[in-house]
Structures are given as structure tokens and as C-alpha cells.
The first five atom37 places (N, CA, C, CB, O) and aatype in JSON, in Angstrom:
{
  "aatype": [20, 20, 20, 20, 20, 20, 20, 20, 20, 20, 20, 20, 20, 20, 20, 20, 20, 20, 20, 20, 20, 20, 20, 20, 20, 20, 20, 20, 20, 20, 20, 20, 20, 20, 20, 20, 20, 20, 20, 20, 20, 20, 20, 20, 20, 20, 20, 20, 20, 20, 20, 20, 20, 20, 20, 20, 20, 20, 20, 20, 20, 20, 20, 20, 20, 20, 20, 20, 20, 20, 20, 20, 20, 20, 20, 20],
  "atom_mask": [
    [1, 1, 1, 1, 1],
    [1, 1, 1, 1, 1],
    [1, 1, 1, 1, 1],
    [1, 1, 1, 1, 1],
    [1, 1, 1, 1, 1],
    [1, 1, 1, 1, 1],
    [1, 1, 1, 1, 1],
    [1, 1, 1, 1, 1],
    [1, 1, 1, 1, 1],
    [1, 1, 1, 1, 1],
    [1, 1, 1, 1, 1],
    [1, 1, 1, 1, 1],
    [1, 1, 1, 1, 1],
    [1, 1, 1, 1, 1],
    [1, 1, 1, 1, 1],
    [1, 1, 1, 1, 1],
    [1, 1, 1, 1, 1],
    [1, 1, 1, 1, 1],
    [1, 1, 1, 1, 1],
    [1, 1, 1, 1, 1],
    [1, 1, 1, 1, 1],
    [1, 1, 1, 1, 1],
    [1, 1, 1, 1, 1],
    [1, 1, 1, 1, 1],
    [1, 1, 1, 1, 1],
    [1, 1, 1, 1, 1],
    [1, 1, 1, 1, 1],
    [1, 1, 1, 1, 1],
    [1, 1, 1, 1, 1],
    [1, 1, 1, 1, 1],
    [1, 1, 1, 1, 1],
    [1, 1, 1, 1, 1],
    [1, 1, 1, 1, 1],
    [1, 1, 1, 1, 1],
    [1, 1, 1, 1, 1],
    [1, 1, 1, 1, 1],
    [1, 1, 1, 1, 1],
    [1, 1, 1, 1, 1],
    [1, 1, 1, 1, 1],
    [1, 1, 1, 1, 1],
    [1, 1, 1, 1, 1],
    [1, 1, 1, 1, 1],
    [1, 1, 1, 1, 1],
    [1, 1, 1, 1, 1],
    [1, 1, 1, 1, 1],
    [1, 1, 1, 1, 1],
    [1, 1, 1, 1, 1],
    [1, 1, 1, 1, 1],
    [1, 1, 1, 1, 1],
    [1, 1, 1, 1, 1],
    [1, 1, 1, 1, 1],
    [1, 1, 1, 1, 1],
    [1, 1, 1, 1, 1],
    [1, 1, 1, 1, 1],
    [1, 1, 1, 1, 1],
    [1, 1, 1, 1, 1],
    [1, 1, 1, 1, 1],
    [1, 1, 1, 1, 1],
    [1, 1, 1, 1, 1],
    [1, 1, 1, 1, 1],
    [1, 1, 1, 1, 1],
    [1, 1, 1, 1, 1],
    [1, 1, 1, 1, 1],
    [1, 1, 1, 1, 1],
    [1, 1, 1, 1, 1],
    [1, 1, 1, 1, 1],
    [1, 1, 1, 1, 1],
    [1, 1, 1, 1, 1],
    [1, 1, 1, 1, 1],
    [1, 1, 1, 1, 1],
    [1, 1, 1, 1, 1],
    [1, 1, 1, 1, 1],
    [1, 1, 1, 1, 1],
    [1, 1, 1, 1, 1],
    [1, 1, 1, 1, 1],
    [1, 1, 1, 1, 1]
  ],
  "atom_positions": [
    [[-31.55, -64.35, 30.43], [-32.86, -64.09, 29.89], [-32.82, -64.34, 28.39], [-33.33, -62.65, 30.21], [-31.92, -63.79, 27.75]],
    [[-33.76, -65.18, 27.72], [-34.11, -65.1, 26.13], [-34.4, -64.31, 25.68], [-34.88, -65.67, 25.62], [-34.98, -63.44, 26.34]],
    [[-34.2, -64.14, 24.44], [-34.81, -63.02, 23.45], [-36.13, -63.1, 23.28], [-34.28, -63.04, 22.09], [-36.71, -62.38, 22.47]],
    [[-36.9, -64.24, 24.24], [-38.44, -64.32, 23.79], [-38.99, -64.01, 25.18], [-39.04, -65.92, 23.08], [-40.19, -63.81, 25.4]],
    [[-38.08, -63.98, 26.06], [-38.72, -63.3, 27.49], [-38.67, -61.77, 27.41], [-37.8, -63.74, 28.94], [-39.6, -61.06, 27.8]],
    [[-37.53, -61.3, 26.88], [-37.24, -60.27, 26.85], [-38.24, -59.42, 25.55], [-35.76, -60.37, 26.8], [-38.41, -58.2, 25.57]],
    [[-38.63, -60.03, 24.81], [-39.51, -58.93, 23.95], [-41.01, -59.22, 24.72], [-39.55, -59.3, 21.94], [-41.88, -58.67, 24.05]],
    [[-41.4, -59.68, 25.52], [-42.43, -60.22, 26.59], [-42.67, -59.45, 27.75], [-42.04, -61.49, 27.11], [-43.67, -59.24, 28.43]],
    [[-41.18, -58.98, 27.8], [-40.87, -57.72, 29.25], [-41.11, -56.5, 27.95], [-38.57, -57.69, 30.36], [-42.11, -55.78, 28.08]],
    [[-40.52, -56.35, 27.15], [-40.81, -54.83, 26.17], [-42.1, -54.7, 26.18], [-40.36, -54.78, 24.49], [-42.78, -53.74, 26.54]],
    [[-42.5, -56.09, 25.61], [-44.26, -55.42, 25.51], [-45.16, -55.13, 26.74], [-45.27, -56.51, 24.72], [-45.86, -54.12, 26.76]],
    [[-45.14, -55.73, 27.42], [-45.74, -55.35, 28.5], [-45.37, -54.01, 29.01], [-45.55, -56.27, 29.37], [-46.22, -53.4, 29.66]],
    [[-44.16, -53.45, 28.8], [-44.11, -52.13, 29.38], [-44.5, -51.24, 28.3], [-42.74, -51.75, 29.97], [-44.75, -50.07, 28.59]],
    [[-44.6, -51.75, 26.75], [-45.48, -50.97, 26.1], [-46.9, -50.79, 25.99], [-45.24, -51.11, 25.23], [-47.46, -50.22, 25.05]],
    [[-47.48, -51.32, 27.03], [-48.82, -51.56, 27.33], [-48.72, -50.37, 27.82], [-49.36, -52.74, 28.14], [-49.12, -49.28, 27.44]],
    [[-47.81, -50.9, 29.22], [-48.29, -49.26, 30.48], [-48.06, -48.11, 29.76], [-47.17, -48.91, 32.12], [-48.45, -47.0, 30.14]],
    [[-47.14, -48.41, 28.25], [-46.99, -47.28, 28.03], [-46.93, -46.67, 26.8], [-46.21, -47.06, 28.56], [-45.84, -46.21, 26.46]],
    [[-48.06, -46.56, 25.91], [-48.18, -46.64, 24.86], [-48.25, -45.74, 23.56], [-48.83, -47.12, 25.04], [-48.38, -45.92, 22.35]],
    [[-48.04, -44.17, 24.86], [-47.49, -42.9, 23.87], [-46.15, -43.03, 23.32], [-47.43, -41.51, 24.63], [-45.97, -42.8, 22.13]],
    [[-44.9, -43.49, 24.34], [-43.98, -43.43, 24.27], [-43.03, -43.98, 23.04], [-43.9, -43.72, 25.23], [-43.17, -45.19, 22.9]],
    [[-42.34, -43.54, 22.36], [-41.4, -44.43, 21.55], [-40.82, -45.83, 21.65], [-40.46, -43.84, 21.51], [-40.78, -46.58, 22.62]],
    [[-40.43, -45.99, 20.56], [-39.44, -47.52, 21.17], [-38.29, -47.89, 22.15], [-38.76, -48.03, 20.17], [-38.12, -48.9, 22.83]],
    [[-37.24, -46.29, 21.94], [-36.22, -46.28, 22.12], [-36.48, -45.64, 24.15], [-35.45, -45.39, 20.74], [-35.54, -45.64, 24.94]],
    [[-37.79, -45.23, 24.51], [-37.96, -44.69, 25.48], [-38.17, -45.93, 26.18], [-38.86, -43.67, 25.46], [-37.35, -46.31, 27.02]],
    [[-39.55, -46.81, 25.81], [-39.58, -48.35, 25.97], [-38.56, -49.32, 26.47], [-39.79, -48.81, 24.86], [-38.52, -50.11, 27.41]],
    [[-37.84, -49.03, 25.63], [-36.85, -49.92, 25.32], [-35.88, -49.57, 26.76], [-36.13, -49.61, 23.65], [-35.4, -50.43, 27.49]],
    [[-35.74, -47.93, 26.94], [-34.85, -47.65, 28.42], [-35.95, -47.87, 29.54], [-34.12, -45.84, 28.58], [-35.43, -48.28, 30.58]],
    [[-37.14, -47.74, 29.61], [-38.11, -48.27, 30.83], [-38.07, -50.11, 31.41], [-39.81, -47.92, 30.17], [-38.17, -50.75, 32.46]],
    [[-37.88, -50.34, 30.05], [-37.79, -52.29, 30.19], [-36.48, -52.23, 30.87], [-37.67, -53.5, 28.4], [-36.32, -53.19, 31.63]],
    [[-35.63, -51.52, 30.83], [-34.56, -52.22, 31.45], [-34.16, -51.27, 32.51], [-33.4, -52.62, 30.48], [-33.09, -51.69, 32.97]],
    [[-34.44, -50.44, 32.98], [-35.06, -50.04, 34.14], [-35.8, -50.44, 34.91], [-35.47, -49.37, 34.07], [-35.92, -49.89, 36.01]],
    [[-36.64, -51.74, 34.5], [-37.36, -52.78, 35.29], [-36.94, -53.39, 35.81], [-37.96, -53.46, 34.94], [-37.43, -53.66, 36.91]],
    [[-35.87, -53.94, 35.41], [-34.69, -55.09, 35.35], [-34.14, -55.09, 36.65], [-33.45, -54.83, 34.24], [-34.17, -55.98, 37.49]],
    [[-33.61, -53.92, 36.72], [-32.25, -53.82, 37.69], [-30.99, -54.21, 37.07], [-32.34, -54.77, 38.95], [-30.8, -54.78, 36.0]],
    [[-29.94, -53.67, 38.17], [-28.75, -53.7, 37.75], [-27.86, -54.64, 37.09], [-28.34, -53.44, 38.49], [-26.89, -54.45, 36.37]],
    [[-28.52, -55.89, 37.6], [-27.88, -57.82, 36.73], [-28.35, -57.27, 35.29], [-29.18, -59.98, 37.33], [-27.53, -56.8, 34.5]],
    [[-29.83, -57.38, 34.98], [-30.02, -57.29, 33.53], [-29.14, -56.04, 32.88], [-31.63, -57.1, 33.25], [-28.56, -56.06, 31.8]],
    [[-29.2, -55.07, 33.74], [-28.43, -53.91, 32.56], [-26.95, -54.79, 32.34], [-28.05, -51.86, 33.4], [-26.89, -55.64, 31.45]],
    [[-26.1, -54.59, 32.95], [-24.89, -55.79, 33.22], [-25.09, -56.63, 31.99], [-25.09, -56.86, 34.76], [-24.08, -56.43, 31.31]],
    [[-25.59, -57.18, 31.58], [-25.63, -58.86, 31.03], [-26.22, -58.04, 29.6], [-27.0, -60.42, 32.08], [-25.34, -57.87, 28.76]],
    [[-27.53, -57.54, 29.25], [-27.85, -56.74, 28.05], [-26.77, -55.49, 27.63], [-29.3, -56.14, 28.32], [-26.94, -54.69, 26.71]],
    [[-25.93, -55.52, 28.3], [-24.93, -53.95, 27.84], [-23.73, -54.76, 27.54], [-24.51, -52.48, 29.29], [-22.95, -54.35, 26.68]],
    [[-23.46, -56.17, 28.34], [-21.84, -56.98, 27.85], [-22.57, -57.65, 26.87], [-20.8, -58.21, 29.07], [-21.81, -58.28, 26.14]],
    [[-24.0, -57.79, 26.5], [-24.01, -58.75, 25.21], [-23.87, -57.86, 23.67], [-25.61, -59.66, 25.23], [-23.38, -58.33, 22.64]],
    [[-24.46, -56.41, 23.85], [-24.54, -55.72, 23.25], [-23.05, -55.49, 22.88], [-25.33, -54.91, 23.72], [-22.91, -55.19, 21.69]],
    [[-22.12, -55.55, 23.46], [-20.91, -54.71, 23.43], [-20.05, -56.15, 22.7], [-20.29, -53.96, 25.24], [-19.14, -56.03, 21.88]],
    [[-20.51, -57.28, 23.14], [-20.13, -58.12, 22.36], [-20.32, -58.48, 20.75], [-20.43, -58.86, 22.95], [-19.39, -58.88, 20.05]],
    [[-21.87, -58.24, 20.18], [-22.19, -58.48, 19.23], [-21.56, -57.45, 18.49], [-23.38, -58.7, 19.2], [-21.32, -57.59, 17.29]],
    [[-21.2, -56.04, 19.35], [-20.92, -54.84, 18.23], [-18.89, -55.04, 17.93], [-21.51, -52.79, 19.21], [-18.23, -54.28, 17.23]],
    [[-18.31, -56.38, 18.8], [-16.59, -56.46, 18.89], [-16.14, -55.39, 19.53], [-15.76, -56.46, 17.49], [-15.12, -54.88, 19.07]],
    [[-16.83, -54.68, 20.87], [-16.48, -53.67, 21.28], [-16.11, -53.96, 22.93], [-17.53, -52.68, 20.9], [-16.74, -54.77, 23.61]],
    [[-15.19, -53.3, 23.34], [-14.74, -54.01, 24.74], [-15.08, -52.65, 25.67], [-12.82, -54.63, 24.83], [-15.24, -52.97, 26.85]],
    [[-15.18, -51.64, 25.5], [-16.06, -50.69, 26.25], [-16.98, -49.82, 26.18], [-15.64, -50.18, 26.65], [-16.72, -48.88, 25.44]],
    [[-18.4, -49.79, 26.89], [-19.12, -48.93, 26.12], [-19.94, -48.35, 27.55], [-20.07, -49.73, 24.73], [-19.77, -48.8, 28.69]],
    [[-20.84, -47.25, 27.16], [-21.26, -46.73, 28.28], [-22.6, -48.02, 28.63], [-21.73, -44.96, 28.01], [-23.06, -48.73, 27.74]],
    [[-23.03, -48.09, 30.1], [-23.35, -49.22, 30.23], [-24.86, -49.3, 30.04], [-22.84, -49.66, 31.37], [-25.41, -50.18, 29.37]],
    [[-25.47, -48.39, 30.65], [-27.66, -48.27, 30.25], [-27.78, -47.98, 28.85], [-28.81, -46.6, 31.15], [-28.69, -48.59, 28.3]],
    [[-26.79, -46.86, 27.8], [-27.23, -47.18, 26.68], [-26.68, -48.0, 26.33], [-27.31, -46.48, 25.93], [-27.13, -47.84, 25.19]],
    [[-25.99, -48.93, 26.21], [-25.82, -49.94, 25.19], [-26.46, -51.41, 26.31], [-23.87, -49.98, 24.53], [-26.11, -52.55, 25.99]],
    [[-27.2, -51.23, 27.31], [-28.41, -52.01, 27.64], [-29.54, -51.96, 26.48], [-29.01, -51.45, 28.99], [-29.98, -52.89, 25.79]],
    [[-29.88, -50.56, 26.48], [-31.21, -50.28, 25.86], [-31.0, -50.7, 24.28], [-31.67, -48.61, 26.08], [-31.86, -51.19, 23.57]],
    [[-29.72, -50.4, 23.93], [-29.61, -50.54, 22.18], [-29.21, -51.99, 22.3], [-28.27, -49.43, 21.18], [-28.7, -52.47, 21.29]],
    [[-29.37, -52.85, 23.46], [-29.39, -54.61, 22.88], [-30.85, -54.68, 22.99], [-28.48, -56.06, 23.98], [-31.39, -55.24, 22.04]],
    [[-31.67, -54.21, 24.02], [-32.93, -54.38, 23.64], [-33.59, -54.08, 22.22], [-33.5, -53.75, 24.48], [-34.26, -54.76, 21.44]],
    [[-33.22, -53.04, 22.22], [-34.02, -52.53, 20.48], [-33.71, -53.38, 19.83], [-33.59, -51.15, 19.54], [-34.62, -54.0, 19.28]],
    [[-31.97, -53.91, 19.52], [-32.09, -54.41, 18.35], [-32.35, -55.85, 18.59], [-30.96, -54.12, 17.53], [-31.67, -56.55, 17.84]],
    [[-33.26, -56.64, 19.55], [-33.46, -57.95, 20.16], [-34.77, -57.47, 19.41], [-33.27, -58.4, 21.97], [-34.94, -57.89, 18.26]],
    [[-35.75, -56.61, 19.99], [-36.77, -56.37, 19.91], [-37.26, -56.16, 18.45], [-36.9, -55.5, 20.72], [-38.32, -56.64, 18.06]],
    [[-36.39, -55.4, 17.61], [-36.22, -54.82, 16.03], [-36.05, -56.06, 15.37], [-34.85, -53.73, 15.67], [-36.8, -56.16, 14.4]],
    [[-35.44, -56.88, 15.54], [-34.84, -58.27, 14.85], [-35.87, -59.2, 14.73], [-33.67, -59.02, 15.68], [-35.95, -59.91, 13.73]],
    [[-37.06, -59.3, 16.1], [-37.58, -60.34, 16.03], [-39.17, -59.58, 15.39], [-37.43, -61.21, 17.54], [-40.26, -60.15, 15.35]],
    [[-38.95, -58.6, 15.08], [-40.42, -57.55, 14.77], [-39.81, -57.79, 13.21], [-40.57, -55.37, 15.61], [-40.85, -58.11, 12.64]],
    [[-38.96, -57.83, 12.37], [-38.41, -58.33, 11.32], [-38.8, -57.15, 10.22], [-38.93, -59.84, 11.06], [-39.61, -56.33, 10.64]],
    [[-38.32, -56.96, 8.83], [-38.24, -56.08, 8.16], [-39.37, -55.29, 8.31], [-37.97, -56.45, 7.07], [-40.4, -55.75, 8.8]],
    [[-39.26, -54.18, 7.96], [-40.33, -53.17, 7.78], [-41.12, -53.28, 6.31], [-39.64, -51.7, 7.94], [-40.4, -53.47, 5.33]],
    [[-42.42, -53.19, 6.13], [-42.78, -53.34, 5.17], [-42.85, -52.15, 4.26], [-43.69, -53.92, 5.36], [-43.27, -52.27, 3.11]]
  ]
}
């Protein structure tokens, strides 16, 4: 999956859900997914951080954020 599908899947679940935080978002999107995407967003995450083990749904959700954070670009 791209980083431009994937902030495409965030937003849309920030539609359904639009009280919620980012970081709540961010674990619902990949709860959408199923088990391949957590897999593949938790070994990319664990890659970018030089880390060879990590727990596996959060460090799904913290590649989303910072996919999602990166392409939303500085804060003003």
C-alpha cells in the first residue's frame, strides 16, 4: 500500500469518525486492514525506527501517524 492510499484509508475513517483523535484514527484505520496490513505497517515502522522488535498494532498505528503527520507537513 502507498502512503497516498493509506492517508485515503485515514481519512475516510476520519469521516465516520470525527470526535475521535488522531492517534485513535490512526488504530481504527488499521483495524480496517486486517492482519497483512498490520504485518507490513508495523515491519515498516520498525524498520524506519533500526529496530528489529517491536510490539506489533502499536507500532502499526505509529507508521500510520507518522505517514499521515509527514504528508499533513509542519504545523503552523
Amino acid at each position: 500500500m502507498t502512503d497516498e492510499e493509506l492517508v485515503v484509508e485515514f481519512a475516510l475513517t476520519r469521516l465516520d469518525h470525527p470526535e475521535v483523535d488522531l492517534e485513535e484514527v490512526a488504530a481504527l484505520t488499521v483495524r480496517r486492514m486486517g492482519s497483512d496490513r498490520v504485518l507490513e505497517f508495523a515491519s515498516r515502522n520498525l524498520a524506519s525506527r533500526g529496530e528489529l522488535r517491536g510490539a506489533l498494532f502499536p507500532s502499526a498505528v505509529e507508521h500510520v501517524l507518522r505517514v499521515v503527520l509527514t504528508v499533513r507537513g509542519p504545523a503552523d
